[in-house]
């Protein structure tokens, strides 16, 4: 500890004590802390004390924006200003069966709005866009920045993983937060998400903030607080922002698991697929078209999105994107070219009644157990496994009806997953009294 | 950070999250954290996050006792049970001119109560008992435990520094707190003080908790809170406890500086010296004799203490202790055998009036600047320098009267000290309306 007792370390302790004593930090103080930490000039133990003070004291809006900005500027910020199209992205806080990105990116690009999408992997019980894309044989999510940029010019969209150059402060801070009990702070979550998204060089961002039993923010209040924080932070940094609080009290759509979700997305782009997934894709795309100035209103954006699906333009764009990223576009016409699990197991209802509720996080965990996600960071993902639901909340079931099909490659894992799913789905004699809306709330000045 | 992600690190994060979420920790959880940290099994960055959560969430009385106990048991606990005498110590939270230990230890020992005193060095603007003792030529504060024990048998008192074996958890935690903004927590201060004091193998402890402009706890409320916490923690661990909240709004006595304070202590033991210092020594010694069962009441203890001063027994015991610890007992009869500064500088009052107040911390800092304390940990202390006050708060002064004399060895330092002292002493036209009491409050069940 003494080796680092330099003037810089002294400054760090002032910043720690101010946050501890609930005194607002200046932009310079936050910038100093983040850049010194990223450069390895102040030790983990000082930053973890500061992070805990942030968790317990909170941050003002100005502090949150300063932190986001400092983390953003810790690395490369893509300059896409040479691209004539408006650049709009969407970010979801994560859920189960939450696969809209695969539909939205090509759909919005088909309307002439550029979508530079840098995505993540599955976290906890939730799926990740990169894992889904990698279910497509050959699909490469690790493009160099130059290729990402040229794809945005030629195709209008590209979907890649975070590069080492983008927001290195976030990577370092996240690793520390993970082991020091400082993950659960809306201010730190906001800065982590927004610093990465704003590094994409976008003009506008549509946030899909999930709420319910399958979301990280279980309560609508917490979800709305985080949404407002992110919207205001983005606006302070000159971006057009909107946040939709959407339902994650049951899985989105019917399919959970990487290859299965690719299939469901293609179904949507073919004009089919489950109603809730289609509705959310149109809503999010509608907002992106509106913020991307492709349509005057959100309603027009929804309409145009539906048209681009009907005309086949969205699917064609998806095919193009797959091909440009080295994947097999043939999966769109022949699902058998996607990885398939060796076995199927039906989960049957023991009684007649109605699906009353689902413990959505547990269903996500069941998919992780099957191998569709990671229990430890270094685990490999099995793209073929997953769960296909046959009923949504509110649906009637007869005794012996199949509620879900498990796609699996390991008996032991299938049994663990089956148990978890059976416990997660509640069947009642009468249908649930109220139906949760798909879109709970829209937050933002752009409304 | 990954190298330590063992099961132990996982447990540490549970303890961090519980404290963060305001859930009371069990004795096992606190003991686990402290012992794993002392053994180097969990990293600084996890413990600093936990410490910040403790600073902001506080601790229950049971948690505070568990932490004290875990820190105490991280090292050696002296077993003095073979010593027939009762063992009683005194601890002060620190102040300016706060020199009572040098009087009290021999005085109480002269009454047949053993005083196993393990002391500290100056911290910040406050003086330290070890630094004062080392102003006596030859005095050795680094005795091995065996010699400390044998001195307690033959002399009844011994005054040494903390050994490496006592409460190593406190040493490690304190170093971390010092650089992570987690010093200022009454719970952590209590555990730090009490773990070291209880390692002395004492039966009872008298606490002198300072309050006022020269104390670490400026407000009486904060001082009383810490005092109650320490009293309850000691009682939970089976010790007889009492805490006196005493005034530190001006220096105690008239002399500040290591050799000067030794002189003032000898003056007290000769039956002279300033009234406030004499009163506080008799009060603290009175309590120690009472808790040490040498007298039935505190009043009798005070009386007996005064008698031991009049008879010369206290001074004789002091002489014996100095000799047994290798020091020159001749300093008692000839102050010129103590280090003396080369120069004197008078601080004169610019106006006639009354001493209205003193910024006591600044006067302590002036002594540090002269070289009487350490600005950095590795600084050497100059035992000769210091300040002699000629007036206390409330006293009248004429224009041009000397208020204080600076004893110094460096012109530049003397000028800085003079400025600070002049700024610290307020002179008003009328005497202060109220006089602060020397003893503000007595806390403890033993009253």
PDB file of C-alpha atoms in Angstrom, chain A residues 84-253:
ATOM      1  CA  UNK A  84     -24.315   9.991 -44.308  1.00  0.00           C
ATOM      2  CA  UNK A  85     -27.047   7.878 -42.669  1.00  0.00           C
ATOM      3  CA  UNK A  86     -28.323   8.545 -39.126  1.00  0.00           C
ATOM      4  CA  UNK A  87     -26.820   6.031 -36.700  1.00  0.00           C
ATOM      5  CA  UNK A  88     -29.266   4.518 -34.180  1.00  0.00           C
ATOM      6  CA  UNK A  89     -28.839   1.588 -31.827  1.00  0.00           C
ATOM      7  CA  UNK A  90     -30.973  -0.314 -29.361  1.00  0.00           C
ATOM      8  CA  UNK A  91     -29.859  -1.710 -25.999  1.00  0.00           C
ATOM      9  CA  UNK A  92     -31.706  -4.150 -23.760  1.00  0.00           C
ATOM     10  CA  UNK A  93     -30.937  -4.632 -20.082  1.00  0.00           C
ATOM     11  CA  UNK A  94     -31.332  -8.377 -20.670  1.00  0.00           C
ATOM     12  CA  UNK A  95     -33.946 -11.039 -20.310  1.00  0.00           C
ATOM     13  CA  UNK A  96     -35.018 -14.563 -21.222  1.00  0.00           C
ATOM     14  CA  UNK A  97     -35.861 -15.239 -24.889  1.00  0.00           C
ATOM     15  CA  UNK A  98     -34.997 -11.581 -25.466  1.00  0.00           C
ATOM     16  CA  UNK A  99     -33.922 -11.822 -29.114  1.00  0.00           C
ATOM     17  CA  UNK A 100     -35.188  -8.617 -30.721  1.00  0.00           C
ATOM     18  CA  UNK A 101     -31.719  -7.393 -31.799  1.00  0.00           C
ATOM     19  CA  UNK A 102     -31.447 -10.067 -34.532  1.00  0.00           C
ATOM     20  CA  UNK A 103     -34.702  -8.837 -36.092  1.00  0.00           C
ATOM     21  CA  UNK A 104     -34.320  -5.131 -35.464  1.00  0.00           C
ATOM     22  CA  UNK A 105     -30.801  -4.531 -36.787  1.00  0.00           C
ATOM     23  CA  UNK A 106     -31.524  -5.736 -40.355  1.00  0.00           C
ATOM     24  CA  UNK A 107     -35.084  -4.355 -40.276  1.00  0.00           C
ATOM     25  CA  UNK A 108     -33.996  -0.827 -39.357  1.00  0.00           C
ATOM     26  CA  UNK A 109     -31.034  -0.963 -41.758  1.00  0.00           C
ATOM     27  CA  UNK A 110     -33.469  -1.953 -44.535  1.00  0.00           C
ATOM     28  CA  UNK A 111     -35.179   1.414 -43.938  1.00  0.00           C
ATOM     29  CA  UNK A 112     -31.916   3.309 -44.494  1.00  0.00           C
ATOM     30  CA  UNK A 113     -30.997   3.988 -40.864  1.00  0.00           C
ATOM     31  CA  UNK A 114     -27.538   2.660 -39.909  1.00  0.00           C
ATOM     32  CA  UNK A 115     -27.318   0.286 -36.933  1.00  0.00           C
ATOM     33  CA  UNK A 116     -23.776  -0.026 -35.496  1.00  0.00           C
ATOM     34  CA  UNK A 117     -24.537  -2.662 -32.882  1.00  0.00           C
ATOM     35  CA  UNK A 118     -21.903  -3.718 -30.355  1.00  0.00           C
ATOM     36  CA  UNK A 119     -23.415  -6.479 -28.223  1.00  0.00           C
ATOM     37  CA  UNK A 120     -22.619  -8.666 -25.262  1.00  0.00           C
ATOM     38  CA  UNK A 121     -22.737 -12.293 -24.193  1.00  0.00           C
ATOM     39  CA  UNK A 122     -25.158 -14.018 -21.840  1.00  0.00           C
ATOM     40  CA  UNK A 123     -24.943 -12.799 -18.234  1.00  0.00           C
ATOM     41  CA  UNK A 124     -26.397 -14.853 -15.384  1.00  0.00           C
ATOM     42  CA  UNK A 125     -29.750 -16.308 -16.426  1.00  0.00           C
ATOM     43  CA  UNK A 126     -30.088 -14.053 -19.490  1.00  0.00           C
ATOM     44  CA  UNK A 127     -29.093 -14.776 -23.064  1.00  0.00           C
ATOM     45  CA  UNK A 128     -26.627 -12.702 -25.101  1.00  0.00           C
ATOM     46  CA  UNK A 129     -26.841 -11.492 -28.692  1.00  0.00           C
ATOM     47  CA  UNK A 130     -23.307 -12.640 -29.524  1.00  0.00           C
ATOM     48  CA  UNK A 131     -24.051 -16.193 -28.362  1.00  0.00           C
ATOM     49  CA  UNK A 132     -27.167 -16.263 -30.552  1.00  0.00           C
ATOM     50  CA  UNK A 133     -25.329 -14.972 -33.621  1.00  0.00           C
ATOM     51  CA  UNK A 134     -22.588 -17.557 -33.130  1.00  0.00           C
ATOM     52  CA  UNK A 135     -25.223 -20.296 -33.419  1.00  0.00           C
ATOM     53  CA  UNK A 136     -25.156 -19.436 -37.153  1.00  0.00           C
ATOM     54  CA  UNK A 137     -22.321 -21.534 -38.635  1.00  0.00           C
ATOM     55  CA  UNK A 138     -19.378 -19.332 -39.609  1.00  0.00           C
ATOM     56  CA  UNK A 139     -20.779 -16.085 -38.203  1.00  0.00           C
ATOM     57  CA  UNK A 140     -17.874 -13.920 -36.977  1.00  0.00           C
ATOM     58  CA  UNK A 141     -18.621 -11.370 -34.264  1.00  0.00           C
ATOM     59  CA  UNK A 142     -14.982 -10.285 -33.942  1.00  0.00           C
ATOM     60  CA  UNK A 143     -14.607  -7.938 -36.894  1.00  0.00           C
ATOM     61  CA  UNK A 144     -11.869  -5.314 -36.925  1.00  0.00           C
ATOM     62  CA  UNK A 145     -13.219  -1.780 -36.655  1.00  0.00           C
ATOM     63  CA  UNK A 146     -12.408  -1.049 -40.329  1.00  0.00           C
ATOM     64  CA  UNK A 147     -14.603  -3.937 -41.481  1.00  0.00           C
ATOM     65  CA  UNK A 148     -17.382  -2.918 -39.067  1.00  0.00           C
ATOM     66  CA  UNK A 149     -17.309   0.564 -40.590  1.00  0.00           C
ATOM     67  CA  UNK A 150     -17.310  -0.685 -44.190  1.00  0.00           C
ATOM     68  CA  UNK A 151     -20.252  -3.004 -43.412  1.00  0.00           C
ATOM     69  CA  UNK A 152     -22.197  -0.048 -42.085  1.00  0.00           C
ATOM     70  CA  UNK A 153     -21.578   1.657 -45.425  1.00  0.00           C
ATOM     71  CA  UNK A 154     -22.485  -1.265 -47.658  1.00  0.00           C
ATOM     72  CA  UNK A 155     -25.072  -3.168 -45.600  1.00  0.00           C
ATOM     73  CA  UNK A 156     -26.306  -0.540 -43.123  1.00  0.00           C
ATOM     74  CA  UNK A 157     -25.843  -2.792 -40.106  1.00  0.00           C
ATOM     75  CA  UNK A 158     -23.252  -4.914 -38.406  1.00  0.00           C
ATOM     76  CA  UNK A 159     -23.323  -6.818 -35.117  1.00  0.00           C
ATOM     77  CA  UNK A 160     -20.044  -7.345 -33.299  1.00  0.00           C
ATOM     78  CA  UNK A 161     -18.597  -7.892 -29.831  1.00  0.00           C
ATOM     79  CA  UNK A 162     -16.889  -5.303 -27.679  1.00  0.00           C
ATOM     80  CA  UNK A 163     -13.320  -4.647 -28.777  1.00  0.00           C
ATOM     81  CA  UNK A 164     -10.453  -4.175 -26.341  1.00  0.00           C
ATOM     82  CA  UNK A 165     -10.255  -0.536 -27.415  1.00  0.00           C
ATOM     83  CA  UNK A 166     -13.774   0.400 -26.322  1.00  0.00           C
ATOM     84  CA  UNK A 167     -14.261   1.690 -22.763  1.00  0.00           C
ATOM     85  CA  UNK A 168     -11.369  -0.183 -21.067  1.00  0.00           C
ATOM     86  CA  UNK A 169     -12.266   1.606 -17.810  1.00  0.00           C
ATOM     87  CA  UNK A 170     -15.580  -0.238 -17.813  1.00  0.00           C
ATOM     88  CA  UNK A 171     -13.905  -3.611 -18.234  1.00  0.00           C
ATOM     89  CA  UNK A 172     -11.561  -2.932 -15.324  1.00  0.00           C
ATOM     90  CA  UNK A 173     -14.245  -1.419 -13.102  1.00  0.00           C
ATOM     91  CA  UNK A 174     -16.735  -4.184 -13.876  1.00  0.00           C
ATOM     92  CA  UNK A 175     -14.243  -6.893 -12.887  1.00  0.00           C
ATOM     93  CA  UNK A 176     -13.679  -5.087  -9.566  1.00  0.00           C
ATOM     94  CA  UNK A 177     -17.400  -4.476  -8.966  1.00  0.00           C
ATOM     95  CA  UNK A 178     -18.088  -8.161  -9.571  1.00  0.00           C
ATOM     96  CA  UNK A 179     -15.933  -9.212  -6.585  1.00  0.00           C
ATOM     97  CA  UNK A 180     -16.639  -6.334  -4.180  1.00  0.00           C
ATOM     98  CA  UNK A 181     -20.439  -6.303  -3.928  1.00  0.00           C
ATOM     99  CA  UNK A 182     -20.712  -3.100  -5.944  1.00  0.00           C
ATOM    100  CA  UNK A 183     -22.633  -4.297  -9.019  1.00  0.00           C
ATOM    101  CA  UNK A 184     -26.087  -3.268  -7.782  1.00  0.00           C
ATOM    102  CA  UNK A 185     -26.086   0.494  -8.247  1.00  0.00           C
ATOM    103  CA  UNK A 186     -28.240   2.124 -10.928  1.00  0.00           C
ATOM    104  CA  UNK A 187     -25.612   4.863 -11.296  1.00  0.00           C
ATOM    105  CA  UNK A 188     -22.794   2.400 -11.944  1.00  0.00           C
ATOM    106  CA  UNK A 189     -25.022   0.254 -14.200  1.00  0.00           C
ATOM    107  CA  UNK A 190     -25.992   3.351 -16.173  1.00  0.00           C
ATOM    108  CA  UNK A 191     -22.388   4.486 -16.626  1.00  0.00           C
ATOM    109  CA  UNK A 192     -21.312   0.973 -17.639  1.00  0.00           C
ATOM    110  CA  UNK A 193     -24.034   0.584 -20.300  1.00  0.00           C
ATOM    111  CA  UNK A 194     -23.980   4.133 -21.618  1.00  0.00           C
ATOM    112  CA  UNK A 195     -20.187   4.434 -21.862  1.00  0.00           C
ATOM    113  CA  UNK A 196     -20.091   1.401 -24.152  1.00  0.00           C
ATOM    114  CA  UNK A 197     -23.095   2.402 -26.237  1.00  0.00           C
ATOM    115  CA  UNK A 198     -21.969   5.993 -26.741  1.00  0.00           C
ATOM    116  CA  UNK A 199     -18.577   4.717 -27.927  1.00  0.00           C
ATOM    117  CA  UNK A 200     -20.401   3.394 -31.027  1.00  0.00           C
ATOM    118  CA  UNK A 201     -20.630   6.879 -32.502  1.00  0.00           C
ATOM    119  CA  UNK A 202     -24.446   6.867 -32.566  1.00  0.00           C
ATOM    120  CA  UNK A 203     -26.891   9.778 -32.918  1.00  0.00           C
ATOM    121  CA  UNK A 204     -29.724   8.156 -30.971  1.00  0.00           C
ATOM    122  CA  UNK A 205     -30.387   5.192 -28.715  1.00  0.00           C
ATOM    123  CA  UNK A 206     -33.532   3.232 -27.898  1.00  0.00           C
ATOM    124  CA  UNK A 207     -33.357   1.487 -24.520  1.00  0.00           C
ATOM    125  CA  UNK A 208     -35.368  -1.621 -23.732  1.00  0.00           C
ATOM    126  CA  UNK A 209     -35.407  -1.745 -19.924  1.00  0.00           C
ATOM    127  CA  UNK A 210     -36.873  -5.042 -18.759  1.00  0.00           C
ATOM    128  CA  UNK A 211     -38.972  -5.478 -15.645  1.00  0.00           C
ATOM    129  CA  UNK A 212     -40.449  -8.576 -14.005  1.00  0.00           C
ATOM    130  CA  UNK A 213     -39.341 -11.967 -12.696  1.00  0.00           C
ATOM    131  CA  UNK A 214     -36.862 -12.531 -15.548  1.00  0.00           C
ATOM    132  CA  UNK A 215     -35.266  -9.076 -15.458  1.00  0.00           C
ATOM    133  CA  UNK A 216     -32.365  -7.755 -13.360  1.00  0.00           C
ATOM    134  CA  UNK A 217     -34.687  -4.958 -12.194  1.00  0.00           C
ATOM    135  CA  UNK A 218     -37.604  -6.958 -10.814  1.00  0.00           C
ATOM    136  CA  UNK A 219     -39.740  -3.977  -9.869  1.00  0.00           C
ATOM    137  CA  UNK A 220     -41.114  -1.459 -12.337  1.00  0.00           C
ATOM    138  CA  UNK A 221     -39.989   1.328  -9.998  1.00  0.00           C
ATOM    139  CA  UNK A 222     -36.345   0.240 -10.158  1.00  0.00           C
ATOM    140  CA  UNK A 223     -36.565  -0.258 -13.921  1.00  0.00           C
ATOM    141  CA  UNK A 224     -38.068   3.214 -14.418  1.00  0.00           C
ATOM    142  CA  UNK A 225     -35.395   4.801 -12.203  1.00  0.00           C
ATOM    143  CA  UNK A 226     -32.597   3.212 -14.228  1.00  0.00           C
ATOM    144  CA  UNK A 227     -34.359   4.123 -17.493  1.00  0.00           C
ATOM    145  CA  UNK A 228     -34.710   7.771 -16.505  1.00  0.00           C
ATOM    146  CA  UNK A 229     -31.088   7.876 -15.421  1.00  0.00           C
ATOM    147  CA  UNK A 230     -29.863   6.467 -18.731  1.00  0.00           C
ATOM    148  CA  UNK A 231     -32.128   8.729 -20.786  1.00  0.00           C
ATOM    149  CA  UNK A 232     -30.967  11.830 -18.954  1.00  0.00           C
ATOM    150  CA  UNK A 233     -27.306  10.777 -19.131  1.00  0.00           C
ATOM    151  CA  UNK A 234     -27.547  10.202 -22.897  1.00  0.00           C
ATOM    152  CA  UNK A 235     -29.311  13.506 -23.408  1.00  0.00           C
ATOM    153  CA  UNK A 236     -26.667  15.369 -21.402  1.00  0.00           C
ATOM    154  CA  UNK A 237     -24.172  13.905 -23.861  1.00  0.00           C
ATOM    155  CA  UNK A 238     -26.102  15.182 -26.846  1.00  0.00           C
ATOM    156  CA  UNK A 239     -27.862  11.987 -27.913  1.00  0.00           C
ATOM    157  CA  UNK A 240     -31.545  11.505 -28.676  1.00  0.00           C
ATOM    158  CA  UNK A 241     -32.834   8.987 -26.162  1.00  0.00           C
ATOM    159  CA  UNK A 242     -35.934   7.001 -25.418  1.00  0.00           C
ATOM    160  CA  UNK A 243     -36.477   4.116 -22.989  1.00  0.00           C
ATOM    161  CA  UNK A 244     -39.264   1.546 -23.125  1.00  0.00           C
ATOM    162  CA  UNK A 245     -40.003  -0.319 -19.908  1.00  0.00           C
ATOM    163  CA  UNK A 246     -41.088  -3.730 -21.233  1.00  0.00           C
ATOM    164  CA  UNK A 247     -42.339  -6.890 -19.661  1.00  0.00           C
ATOM    165  CA  UNK A 248     -40.031  -9.733 -18.643  1.00  0.00           C
ATOM    166  CA  UNK A 249     -42.348 -11.562 -16.267  1.00  0.00           C
ATOM    167  CA  UNK A 250     -42.385 -14.460 -18.722  1.00  0.00           C
ATOM    168  CA  UNK A 251     -39.985 -15.279 -21.573  1.00  0.00           C
ATOM    169  CA  UNK A 252     -40.312 -13.164 -24.702  1.00  0.00           C
ATOM    170  CA  UNK A 253     -41.669 -15.279 -27.586  1.00  0.00           C
TER     171      UNK A 253
END
